[in-house]
Amino acid sequence: MKVVVIGAQWGDEGKGKMVDYLADDAKVVVRYAGGANAGHTIVIGDQQYALHLVPSGILYPDKTVYLGMGMVIDPEALFNELQMLKDRGINWEGRVFISDRAHLVLPRYRELDKKRDAERKRPIGTTGRGIGTTYSMKSERDGIRLADLDWKEKIEDLEDADKEFLNKYSERLISMRVNLTAEMYKHRNDNILLEGAQGALLDLDTGTYPYVSSGMSCSAGAAIGAGIGPRSLDKILGVFKAYSTRVGNGPMPTEFCEETQSELYHYVRETGREYGVTTGRPRRCGYLDLVALRYACQTNSIDELVLTHLDIYDTLDEIEACVAYEIDGQKVVDFPTSIEALNKAKPVLQKFSGWKQSLKNCRLYDAMPKSARDYVDFIEKYCETPVGIISVGYERNDTFLRTKVW
Ligand code: IMO
Ligand code: MG
């Protein structure tokens, strides 16, 4: 069976935690998009791991992981991450493989990415990891894939600094390089987890363009990124937080007001540890945006939603969520494409009572306080999508299933 885990908001929804949790029953994990712009945090007991490129199944000693063909891979960042894992006792050798169709990030691309964003009239606030530059080189047909590392003529044509850089990593990359489609075929009867990066609203096509990343973070990207066809995907899980966050620039209609709601803003940011794992930037925080979430369900065929960070709301008297936008005096429920419209959108909020108790030890839906269930039931109805998994804390096991995943 093949299960896809995507972000259903603007990234940082807890995809890494979910992939780690679900990987227990998988044989293989494939990360299908993005690069070192991602930051996936996994907490096991007193240990915290931040992964950027390596798929989140790596922490189990018996899982095989693949970096997919939709990814852009900075070899320097990859080998630093693998060294970090080794130093922390995670033995990865022989079980990390990379698609020969994945593209490589060169140091020059990282610099170009930063320079280009700094020069933009309306900067995107990229992570500066060379992501956009590498994906544009790919579309220009000037990119370098792992498969090209032993294409002598192509490598000869590169600048000296590029050659020197690739030379350092070439042998190691080649030893991990695979034909991903053939590997997927080999594993066709196994449980495979496909791990997305970023989120539905940061997807190049379905996101809030141009304030997006450059990869395919949508569920359709899972098929392409793993080298299989879309009919091979069995289930799509969309991870979202009980509230919204966004890092970098671009519209966010439900963002809390820093001046008039500074208490709520800072409470959510601090309790939710809403600081970028990759860049350390404080994340923008706001109400759950159901207009955007329903759009994400529709554009990604989400079968089940996965709700994380519900416990962050444990102490609030009252909770609000956005059920429509008001744009130029009109009520809008379909997520707009225009940045101008999104910038003007004012959230129409619905109130819910708080539950005022800790959810940390809840492992059954019916054991949750009624007001917490009311919030979840409303989300399900609004999005016409069931919430199948709920996370009530940072730890791997602070999670419960309402229905079987595999
Ligand atoms: P994970 O996988 C949150 C954002 C950046 C910026 C925009 C473009 O951890 O959820 P880029 O460097 O990709 O060209 O930046 O996208 N961004 C993310 N925000 N989580 C991520 O990944 C992100 N990856 C990129 O902040 O606004
Ligand atoms: Mg992140």
CSV table of C-alpha atoms and ligand atoms in Angstrom, one decimal:
chain,number,residue,atom,x,y,z
A,1,MET,CA,0.0,0.0,0.0
A,2,LYS,CA,1.2,3.5,-0.8
A,3,VAL,CA,0.3,6.3,1.6
A,4,VAL,CA,1.1,10.0,0.9
A,5,VAL,CA,1.7,12.6,3.7
A,6,ILE,CA,1.4,16.2,2.5
A,7,GLY,CA,1.3,19.5,4.3
A,8,ALA,CA,-2.2,21.0,3.9
A,9,GLN,CA,-1.2,24.6,4.9
A,10,TRP,CA,2.0,26.7,4.5
A,11,GLY,CA,4.4,24.1,5.7
A,12,ASP,CA,5.5,23.2,9.2
A,13,GLU,CA,2.3,21.3,9.9
A,14,GLY,CA,4.1,18.3,11.6
A,15,LYS,CA,4.6,16.2,8.5
A,16,GLY,CA,7.9,14.8,9.9
A,17,LYS,CA,6.4,13.8,13.1
A,18,MET,CA,3.5,12.0,11.3
A,19,VAL,CA,5.8,10.2,8.8
A,20,ASP,CA,8.0,9.1,11.7
A,21,TYR,CA,4.9,7.8,13.5
A,22,LEU,CA,3.4,6.0,10.5
A,23,ALA,CA,6.8,4.7,9.4
A,24,ASP,CA,6.6,2.0,12.1
A,25,ASP,CA,4.3,0.0,9.8
A,26,ALA,CA,6.1,0.9,6.5
A,27,LYS,CA,9.0,-0.8,4.9
A,28,VAL,CA,10.1,2.1,2.8
A,29,VAL,CA,9.9,5.9,3.0
A,30,VAL,CA,10.3,8.2,0.0
A,31,ARG,CA,10.7,11.9,0.3
A,32,TYR,CA,9.3,13.2,-2.9
A,33,ALA,CA,9.8,17.0,-3.2
A,34,GLY,CA,11.7,20.0,-2.0
A,35,GLY,CA,15.2,20.2,-0.6
A,36,ALA,CA,17.0,21.6,2.4
A,37,ASN,CA,14.4,24.3,2.7
A,38,ALA,CA,12.3,21.8,4.7
A,39,GLY,CA,12.7,21.3,8.4
A,40,HIS,CA,11.1,18.2,9.8
A,41,THR,CA,11.3,17.8,13.6
A,42,ILE,CA,10.9,14.5,15.4
A,43,VAL,CA,10.9,14.2,19.2
A,44,ILE,CA,11.6,10.8,20.7
A,45,GLY,CA,11.9,10.9,24.5
A,46,ASP,CA,14.5,13.6,25.3
A,47,GLN,CA,16.0,13.4,21.9
A,48,GLN,CA,15.0,15.9,19.1
A,49,TYR,CA,16.1,15.5,15.5
A,50,ALA,CA,15.8,18.1,12.8
A,51,LEU,CA,15.8,16.6,9.3
A,52,HIS,CA,16.0,18.7,6.1
A,53,LEU,CA,16.7,16.2,3.3
A,54,VAL,CA,16.8,12.7,4.8
A,55,PRO,CA,13.3,11.1,4.9
A,56,SER,CA,11.7,10.9,8.4
A,57,GLY,CA,11.7,7.1,8.5
A,58,ILE,CA,15.5,7.1,9.0
A,59,LEU,CA,15.2,6.9,12.8
A,60,TYR,CA,14.0,3.3,12.7
A,61,PRO,CA,17.0,1.0,12.2
A,62,ASP,CA,15.2,-1.2,9.7
A,63,LYS,CA,13.6,1.2,7.2
A,64,THR,CA,14.9,1.9,3.8
A,65,VAL,CA,14.6,5.5,2.7
A,66,TYR,CA,14.8,7.1,-0.8
A,67,LEU,CA,15.3,10.8,-1.8
A,68,GLY,CA,13.0,11.1,-4.7
A,69,MET,CA,13.2,12.5,-8.2
A,70,GLY,CA,11.2,15.6,-7.4
A,71,MET,CA,13.9,16.7,-4.9
A,72,VAL,CA,16.7,19.1,-5.3
A,73,ILE,CA,19.7,17.9,-3.3
A,74,ASP,CA,22.5,20.0,-1.9
A,75,PRO,CA,25.3,17.3,-1.4
A,76,GLU,CA,27.0,19.4,1.2
A,77,ALA,CA,23.8,19.7,3.3
A,78,LEU,CA,23.0,16.0,2.7
A,79,PHE,CA,26.4,14.7,3.9
A,80,ASN,CA,26.3,17.1,6.9
A,81,GLU,CA,22.9,15.8,7.9
A,82,LEU,CA,24.0,12.2,7.5
A,83,GLN,CA,27.1,12.9,9.6
A,84,MET,CA,24.9,14.4,12.3
A,85,LEU,CA,22.8,11.2,12.3
A,86,LYS,CA,25.9,9.0,12.5
A,87,ASP,CA,27.2,11.1,15.4
A,88,ARG,CA,23.9,10.6,17.2
A,89,GLY,CA,24.1,6.8,16.8
A,90,ILE,CA,21.8,6.4,13.8
A,91,ASN,CA,23.4,4.0,11.4
A,92,TRP,CA,22.2,4.9,8.0
A,93,GLU,CA,24.7,3.3,5.7
A,94,GLY,CA,23.2,0.9,3.2
A,95,ARG,CA,19.6,2.2,3.6
A,96,VAL,CA,19.7,5.7,2.2
A,97,PHE,CA,19.3,5.9,-1.6
A,98,ILE,CA,18.8,8.7,-4.0
A,99,SER,CA,16.9,8.8,-7.3
A,100,ASP,CA,19.2,9.2,-10.3
A,101,ARG,CA,16.7,11.8,-11.6
A,102,ALA,CA,17.0,14.1,-8.6
A,103,HIS,CA,18.7,17.4,-9.3
A,104,LEU,CA,21.8,18.7,-7.5
A,105,VAL,CA,22.1,22.1,-5.8
A,106,LEU,CA,25.4,23.9,-6.5
A,107,PRO,CA,26.9,26.5,-4.0
A,108,ARG,CA,26.5,29.1,-6.8
A,109,TYR,CA,22.7,28.4,-6.9
A,110,ARG,CA,22.5,29.1,-3.2
A,111,GLU,CA,24.1,32.5,-3.7
A,112,LEU,CA,22.0,33.3,-6.7
A,113,ASP,CA,18.8,32.4,-4.7
A,114,LYS,CA,19.7,34.8,-2.0
A,115,LYS,CA,20.8,37.6,-4.3
A,116,ARG,CA,17.8,37.3,-6.5
A,117,ASP,CA,15.4,37.4,-3.6
A,118,ALA,CA,17.2,40.4,-2.1
A,119,GLU,CA,16.8,42.2,-5.4
A,120,ARG,CA,13.1,41.5,-5.8
A,121,LYS,CA,10.7,44.4,-5.4
A,122,ARG,CA,8.5,42.1,-3.4
A,123,PRO,CA,10.9,39.5,-1.9
A,124,ILE,CA,9.4,36.0,-1.3
A,125,GLY,CA,11.6,35.5,1.8
A,126,THR,CA,13.1,32.3,0.6
A,127,THR,CA,15.2,30.0,2.8
A,128,GLY,CA,18.3,30.9,0.8
A,129,ARG,CA,19.0,27.2,0.1
A,130,GLY,CA,19.2,27.5,-3.6
A,131,ILE,CA,15.8,25.8,-4.1
A,132,GLY,CA,14.2,28.2,-6.7
A,133,THR,CA,17.4,28.5,-8.7
A,134,THR,CA,17.9,24.7,-8.9
A,135,TYR,CA,14.3,24.1,-10.0
A,136,SER,CA,14.6,26.9,-12.6
A,137,MET,CA,17.8,25.4,-13.9
A,138,LYS,CA,15.8,22.1,-14.2
A,139,SER,CA,13.1,23.8,-16.2
A,140,GLU,CA,15.6,25.5,-18.4
A,141,ARG,CA,17.1,22.1,-19.1
A,142,ASP,CA,20.4,23.2,-17.7
A,143,GLY,CA,20.3,21.3,-14.4
A,144,ILE,CA,22.5,18.5,-13.2
A,145,ARG,CA,21.0,15.2,-12.1
A,146,LEU,CA,22.7,12.5,-10.2
A,147,ALA,CA,22.5,10.5,-13.4
A,148,ASP,CA,24.7,13.1,-15.1
A,149,LEU,CA,27.6,12.7,-12.6
A,150,ASP,CA,29.4,10.2,-14.9
A,151,TRP,CA,28.5,12.0,-18.1
A,152,LYS,CA,32.0,13.2,-18.8
A,153,GLU,CA,31.2,15.8,-21.5
A,154,LYS,CA,28.5,17.5,-19.4
A,155,ILE,CA,30.7,17.7,-16.3
A,156,GLU,CA,33.6,19.0,-18.4
A,157,ASP,CA,31.5,22.0,-19.5
A,158,LEU,CA,30.8,23.1,-15.9
A,159,GLU,CA,32.7,26.0,-14.3
A,160,ASP,CA,35.8,25.0,-12.3
A,161,ALA,CA,34.3,25.7,-8.9
A,162,ASP,CA,31.2,23.5,-9.8
A,163,LYS,CA,33.5,20.7,-10.9
A,164,GLU,CA,35.6,20.9,-7.7
A,165,PHE,CA,32.4,20.9,-5.6
A,166,LEU,CA,30.9,17.9,-7.4
A,167,ASN,CA,34.2,16.1,-7.3
A,168,LYS,CA,34.1,16.1,-3.5
A,169,TYR,CA,30.8,14.3,-3.4
A,170,SER,CA,30.5,12.4,-6.7
A,171,GLU,CA,31.7,9.0,-5.6
A,172,ARG,CA,29.5,8.9,-2.5
A,173,LEU,CA,26.5,10.1,-4.4
A,174,ILE,CA,27.0,7.5,-7.1
A,175,SER,CA,27.2,4.8,-4.5
A,176,MET,CA,23.7,5.8,-3.2
A,177,ARG,CA,22.2,6.4,-6.6
A,178,VAL,CA,19.3,4.2,-7.8
A,179,ASN,CA,16.6,4.0,-10.5
A,180,LEU,CA,13.7,4.9,-8.3
A,181,THR,CA,11.0,3.5,-10.6
A,182,ALA,CA,12.7,0.1,-10.6
A,183,GLU,CA,13.0,0.2,-6.8
A,184,MET,CA,9.4,1.1,-6.4
A,185,TYR,CA,8.5,-1.9,-8.6
A,186,LYS,CA,10.6,-4.1,-6.4
A,187,HIS,CA,8.7,-2.9,-3.4
A,188,ARG,CA,5.3,-2.9,-5.0
A,189,ASN,CA,3.8,-5.2,-2.4
A,190,ASP,CA,5.3,-3.4,0.6
A,191,ASN,CA,3.9,-0.6,2.6
A,192,ILE,CA,5.5,2.6,1.3
A,193,LEU,CA,5.1,6.0,2.8
A,194,LEU,CA,5.6,9.1,0.6
A,195,GLU,CA,6.7,12.1,2.5
A,196,GLY,CA,6.0,15.6,1.2
A,197,ALA,CA,7.7,18.8,2.0
A,198,GLN,CA,6.4,22.4,2.3
A,199,GLY,CA,2.6,22.5,1.9
A,200,ALA,CA,-0.4,22.8,-0.4
A,201,LEU,CA,-0.3,26.6,-0.3
A,202,LEU,CA,3.4,26.7,-1.0
A,203,ASP,CA,3.1,24.5,-4.1
A,204,LEU,CA,4.3,26.1,-7.3
A,205,ASP,CA,0.9,25.5,-9.1
A,206,THR,CA,-1.7,25.4,-6.3
A,207,GLY,CA,-0.1,27.7,-3.8
A,208,THR,CA,-0.3,31.5,-3.3
A,209,TYR,CA,2.0,32.2,-6.3
A,210,PRO,CA,4.5,33.9,-6.5
A,211,TYR,CA,4.8,33.5,-2.7
A,212,VAL,CA,5.5,29.8,-2.9
A,213,SER,CA,8.4,27.4,-3.1
A,214,SER,CA,9.3,25.9,-6.4
A,215,GLY,CA,8.7,22.2,-6.0
A,216,MET,CA,5.6,20.1,-6.1
A,217,SER,CA,4.3,19.9,-2.6
A,218,CYS,CA,0.9,18.8,-3.8
A,219,SER,CA,-0.2,15.1,-3.6
A,220,ALA,CA,0.2,14.8,-7.4
A,221,GLY,CA,3.9,15.5,-6.8
A,222,ALA,CA,4.1,12.3,-4.8
A,223,ALA,CA,3.6,10.2,-7.9
A,224,ILE,CA,6.0,12.1,-10.0
A,225,GLY,CA,8.6,12.4,-7.2
A,226,ALA,CA,8.5,8.7,-6.6
A,227,GLY,CA,8.7,7.7,-10.2
A,228,ILE,CA,5.3,6.0,-10.2
A,229,GLY,CA,1.9,6.8,-11.7
A,230,PRO,CA,-1.0,8.6,-9.9
A,231,ARG,CA,-3.2,5.5,-9.8
A,232,SER,CA,-0.5,3.8,-7.6
A,233,LEU,CA,-1.3,6.1,-4.7
A,234,ASP,CA,-3.7,4.5,-2.3
A,235,LYS,CA,-4.3,7.1,0.4
A,236,ILE,CA,-3.6,10.8,0.8
A,237,LEU,CA,-3.2,12.3,4.3
A,238,GLY,CA,-3.2,16.1,4.7
A,239,VAL,CA,-1.5,17.3,7.9
A,240,PHE,CA,-2.7,20.6,9.3
A,241,LYS,CA,-2.3,22.5,12.6
A,242,ALA,CA,-5.2,23.6,14.9
A,243,TYR,CA,-4.1,27.1,13.8
A,244,SER,CA,-2.2,28.6,10.9
A,245,THR,CA,1.5,29.6,10.5
A,246,ARG,CA,3.5,30.9,7.6
A,247,VAL,CA,7.2,31.8,7.3
A,248,GLY,CA,8.4,34.3,4.7
A,249,ASN,CA,6.2,36.7,2.8
A,250,GLY,CA,2.9,36.5,1.1
A,251,PRO,CA,-0.8,36.7,2.0
A,252,MET,CA,-2.1,35.1,5.2
A,253,PRO,CA,-5.7,36.2,5.6
A,254,THR,CA,-6.1,34.9,9.2
A,255,GLU,CA,-2.8,36.2,10.7
A,256,PHE,CA,-3.3,37.5,14.2
A,257,CYS,CA,-2.8,41.3,14.5
A,258,GLU,CA,0.6,41.9,16.2
A,259,GLU,CA,-0.6,45.0,17.9
A,260,THR,CA,-4.1,44.3,19.1
A,261,GLN,CA,-3.6,40.5,19.6
A,262,SER,CA,-0.1,40.5,20.8
A,263,GLU,CA,-0.9,38.2,23.8
A,264,LEU,CA,-2.5,35.5,21.7
A,265,TYR,CA,0.1,35.9,19.0
A,266,HIS,CA,3.0,35.4,21.4
A,267,TYR,CA,1.2,32.7,23.3
A,268,VAL,CA,0.7,30.6,20.1
A,269,ARG,CA,4.2,31.3,18.8
A,270,GLU,CA,5.9,30.4,22.1
A,271,THR,CA,3.7,27.4,23.1
A,272,GLY,CA,3.7,26.1,19.6
A,273,ARG,CA,7.5,26.6,19.3
A,274,GLU,CA,6.8,28.4,16.1
A,275,TYR,CA,10.3,29.2,14.9
A,276,GLY,CA,11.7,27.9,11.6
A,277,VAL,CA,13.7,24.7,11.9
A,278,THR,CA,15.8,25.6,8.9
A,279,THR,CA,16.3,29.4,9.3
A,280,GLY,CA,15.3,30.1,12.9
A,281,ARG,CA,12.9,32.8,11.7
A,282,PRO,CA,9.8,33.4,13.9
A,283,ARG,CA,6.7,32.1,12.1
A,284,ARG,CA,3.7,34.2,11.5
A,285,CYS,CA,0.7,32.8,13.4
A,286,GLY,CA,-3.0,33.1,12.9
A,287,TYR,CA,-6.4,31.4,13.2
A,288,LEU,CA,-7.2,28.1,11.5
A,289,ASP,CA,-8.1,29.0,7.9
A,290,LEU,CA,-10.9,26.6,6.9
A,291,VAL,CA,-11.3,28.3,3.5
A,292,ALA,CA,-7.7,27.5,2.7
A,293,LEU,CA,-7.9,24.0,4.2
A,294,ARG,CA,-10.9,23.0,2.2
A,295,TYR,CA,-9.2,24.2,-0.9
A,296,ALA,CA,-6.2,22.1,0.0
A,297,CYS,CA,-8.5,19.1,0.5
A,298,GLN,CA,-10.0,19.7,-2.9
A,299,THR,CA,-6.8,20.3,-4.9
A,300,ASN,CA,-5.1,17.3,-3.3
A,301,SER,CA,-7.8,14.6,-3.0
A,302,ILE,CA,-7.1,14.4,0.7
A,303,ASP,CA,-8.7,11.2,2.1
A,304,GLU,CA,-8.0,12.0,5.7
A,305,LEU,CA,-6.9,15.0,7.6
A,306,VAL,CA,-4.3,14.8,10.3
A,307,LEU,CA,-4.7,17.4,13.0
A,308,THR,CA,-1.6,18.4,15.0
A,309,HIS,CA,-0.9,20.9,17.7
A,310,LEU,CA,-4.4,20.7,19.1
A,311,ASP,CA,-2.9,20.8,22.6
A,312,ILE,CA,-1.6,24.4,22.0
A,313,TYR,CA,-5.2,25.5,22.5
A,314,ASP,CA,-5.6,23.7,25.8
A,315,THR,CA,-5.6,26.8,28.0
A,316,LEU,CA,-7.8,29.1,25.9
A,317,ASP,CA,-11.3,30.1,27.0
A,318,GLU,CA,-12.5,30.6,23.5
A,319,ILE,CA,-11.2,29.5,20.1
A,320,GLU,CA,-11.9,31.0,16.7
A,321,ALA,CA,-11.6,29.7,13.2
A,322,CYS,CA,-12.1,31.4,9.8
A,323,VAL,CA,-15.1,30.1,7.9
A,324,ALA,CA,-15.2,32.6,5.0
A,325,TYR,CA,-13.4,35.7,3.8
A,326,GLU,CA,-14.9,39.2,3.4
A,327,ILE,CA,-13.5,40.8,0.3
A,328,ASP,CA,-14.8,44.2,-0.8
A,329,GLY,CA,-17.9,43.6,1.2
A,330,GLN,CA,-18.6,40.2,-0.4
A,331,LYS,CA,-18.5,36.9,1.4
A,332,VAL,CA,-16.2,34.5,-0.2
A,333,VAL,CA,-15.8,30.8,0.6
A,334,ASP,CA,-13.7,29.6,-2.4
A,335,PHE,CA,-10.0,30.3,-1.9
A,336,PRO,CA,-9.1,33.2,-4.2
A,337,THR,CA,-6.1,33.0,-6.6
A,338,SER,CA,-5.5,36.7,-6.8
A,339,ILE,CA,-2.9,38.0,-4.3
A,340,GLU,CA,-4.7,41.3,-4.4
A,341,ALA,CA,-7.9,39.6,-3.2
A,342,LEU,CA,-6.1,37.6,-0.6
A,343,ASN,CA,-4.4,40.7,0.8
A,344,LYS,CA,-7.8,42.4,1.1
A,345,ALA,CA,-9.5,39.3,2.6
A,346,LYS,CA,-10.8,39.8,6.2
A,347,PRO,CA,-11.5,36.6,8.0
A,348,VAL,CA,-15.1,35.8,9.1
A,349,LEU,CA,-14.6,34.0,12.4
A,350,GLN,CA,-16.6,31.4,14.1
A,351,LYS,CA,-16.3,31.0,17.9
A,352,PHE,CA,-15.9,27.7,19.7
A,353,SER,CA,-15.6,27.2,23.5
A,354,GLY,CA,-12.2,26.1,24.8
A,355,TRP,CA,-11.8,22.9,26.7
A,356,LYS,CA,-9.5,24.2,29.4
A,357,GLN,CA,-7.7,21.0,30.1
A,358,SER,CA,-4.6,19.1,28.9
A,359,LEU,CA,-5.2,16.8,26.0
A,360,LYS,CA,-1.7,15.3,26.3
A,361,ASN,CA,-2.8,12.0,27.6
A,362,CYS,CA,-5.8,11.5,25.3
A,363,ARG,CA,-5.5,8.4,23.2
A,364,LEU,CA,-9.1,8.0,22.2
A,365,TYR,CA,-11.4,10.4,20.4
A,366,ASP,CA,-14.3,9.9,22.9
A,367,ALA,CA,-11.9,10.6,25.8
A,368,MET,CA,-11.4,14.1,24.5
A,369,PRO,CA,-13.5,16.9,26.1
A,370,LYS,CA,-16.7,17.7,24.3
A,371,SER,CA,-15.6,21.2,23.2
A,372,ALA,CA,-12.4,19.7,21.6
A,373,ARG,CA,-14.6,17.2,19.7
A,374,ASP,CA,-16.9,20.0,18.6
A,375,TYR,CA,-14.0,21.9,17.1
A,376,VAL,CA,-12.8,18.7,15.2
A,377,ASP,CA,-16.3,17.8,14.2
A,378,PHE,CA,-16.8,21.2,12.7
A,379,ILE,CA,-13.6,21.0,10.7
A,380,GLU,CA,-14.6,17.6,9.3
A,381,LYS,CA,-18.0,18.9,8.2
A,382,TYR,CA,-16.6,22.1,6.7
A,383,CYS,CA,-13.9,20.3,4.7
A,384,GLU,CA,-16.1,17.3,4.0
A,385,THR,CA,-13.1,15.2,5.0
A,386,PRO,CA,-12.6,13.1,8.1
A,387,VAL,CA,-9.9,13.9,10.7
A,388,GLY,CA,-8.3,10.4,11.0
A,389,ILE,CA,-5.3,11.2,13.2
A,390,ILE,CA,-4.8,13.7,16.1
A,391,SER,CA,-1.6,14.8,17.7
A,392,VAL,CA,-1.8,16.2,21.2
A,393,GLY,CA,1.9,16.8,22.0
A,394,TYR,CA,5.5,16.8,20.5
A,395,GLU,CA,6.5,13.3,21.4
A,396,ARG,CA,6.3,10.5,18.9
A,397,ASN,CA,3.6,8.8,20.9
A,398,ASP,CA,1.4,11.8,21.7
A,399,THR,CA,-0.7,10.8,18.8
A,400,PHE,CA,-3.8,8.7,18.2
A,401,LEU,CA,-5.5,7.1,15.2
A,402,ARG,CA,-9.3,7.1,14.8
A,403,THR,CA,-9.1,4.7,11.8
A,404,LYS,CA,-6.6,2.3,10.5
A,405,VAL,CA,-4.1,3.9,8.1
A,406,TRP,CA,-2.5,0.8,6.5
B,1,IMO,P1,8.6,22.1,5.6
B,1,IMO,O1,8.8,20.9,4.8
B,1,IMO,C1,7.6,26.4,5.8
B,1,IMO,C2,8.8,28.9,2.4
B,1,IMO,C3,9.9,29.9,2.7
B,1,IMO,C4,9.5,31.0,1.7
B,1,IMO,C5,9.0,30.2,0.5
B,1,IMO,C6,10.0,30.0,-0.6
B,1,IMO,O2,9.4,22.2,6.8
B,1,IMO,O3,7.1,22.3,5.9
B,1,IMO,P2,12.2,28.6,-0.8
B,1,IMO,O4,13.5,28.6,0.0
B,1,IMO,O5,11.6,27.2,-0.8
B,1,IMO,O6,12.3,29.1,-2.2
B,1,IMO,O7,11.2,29.6,-0.1
B,1,IMO,O8,8.6,28.9,1.0
B,1,IMO,N1,9.2,27.5,2.8
B,1,IMO,C7,8.7,26.9,3.9
B,1,IMO,N2,7.9,27.3,4.9
B,1,IMO,N3,8.0,25.1,5.8
B,1,IMO,C8,8.8,24.6,4.8
B,1,IMO,O9,9.1,23.3,4.6
B,1,IMO,C9,9.2,25.5,3.8
B,1,IMO,N4,9.9,25.5,2.7
B,1,IMO,C10,9.9,26.7,2.1
B,1,IMO,O10,9.8,30.4,4.0
B,1,IMO,O11,8.4,31.7,2.2
B,2,MG,MG,9.7,23.8,8.1
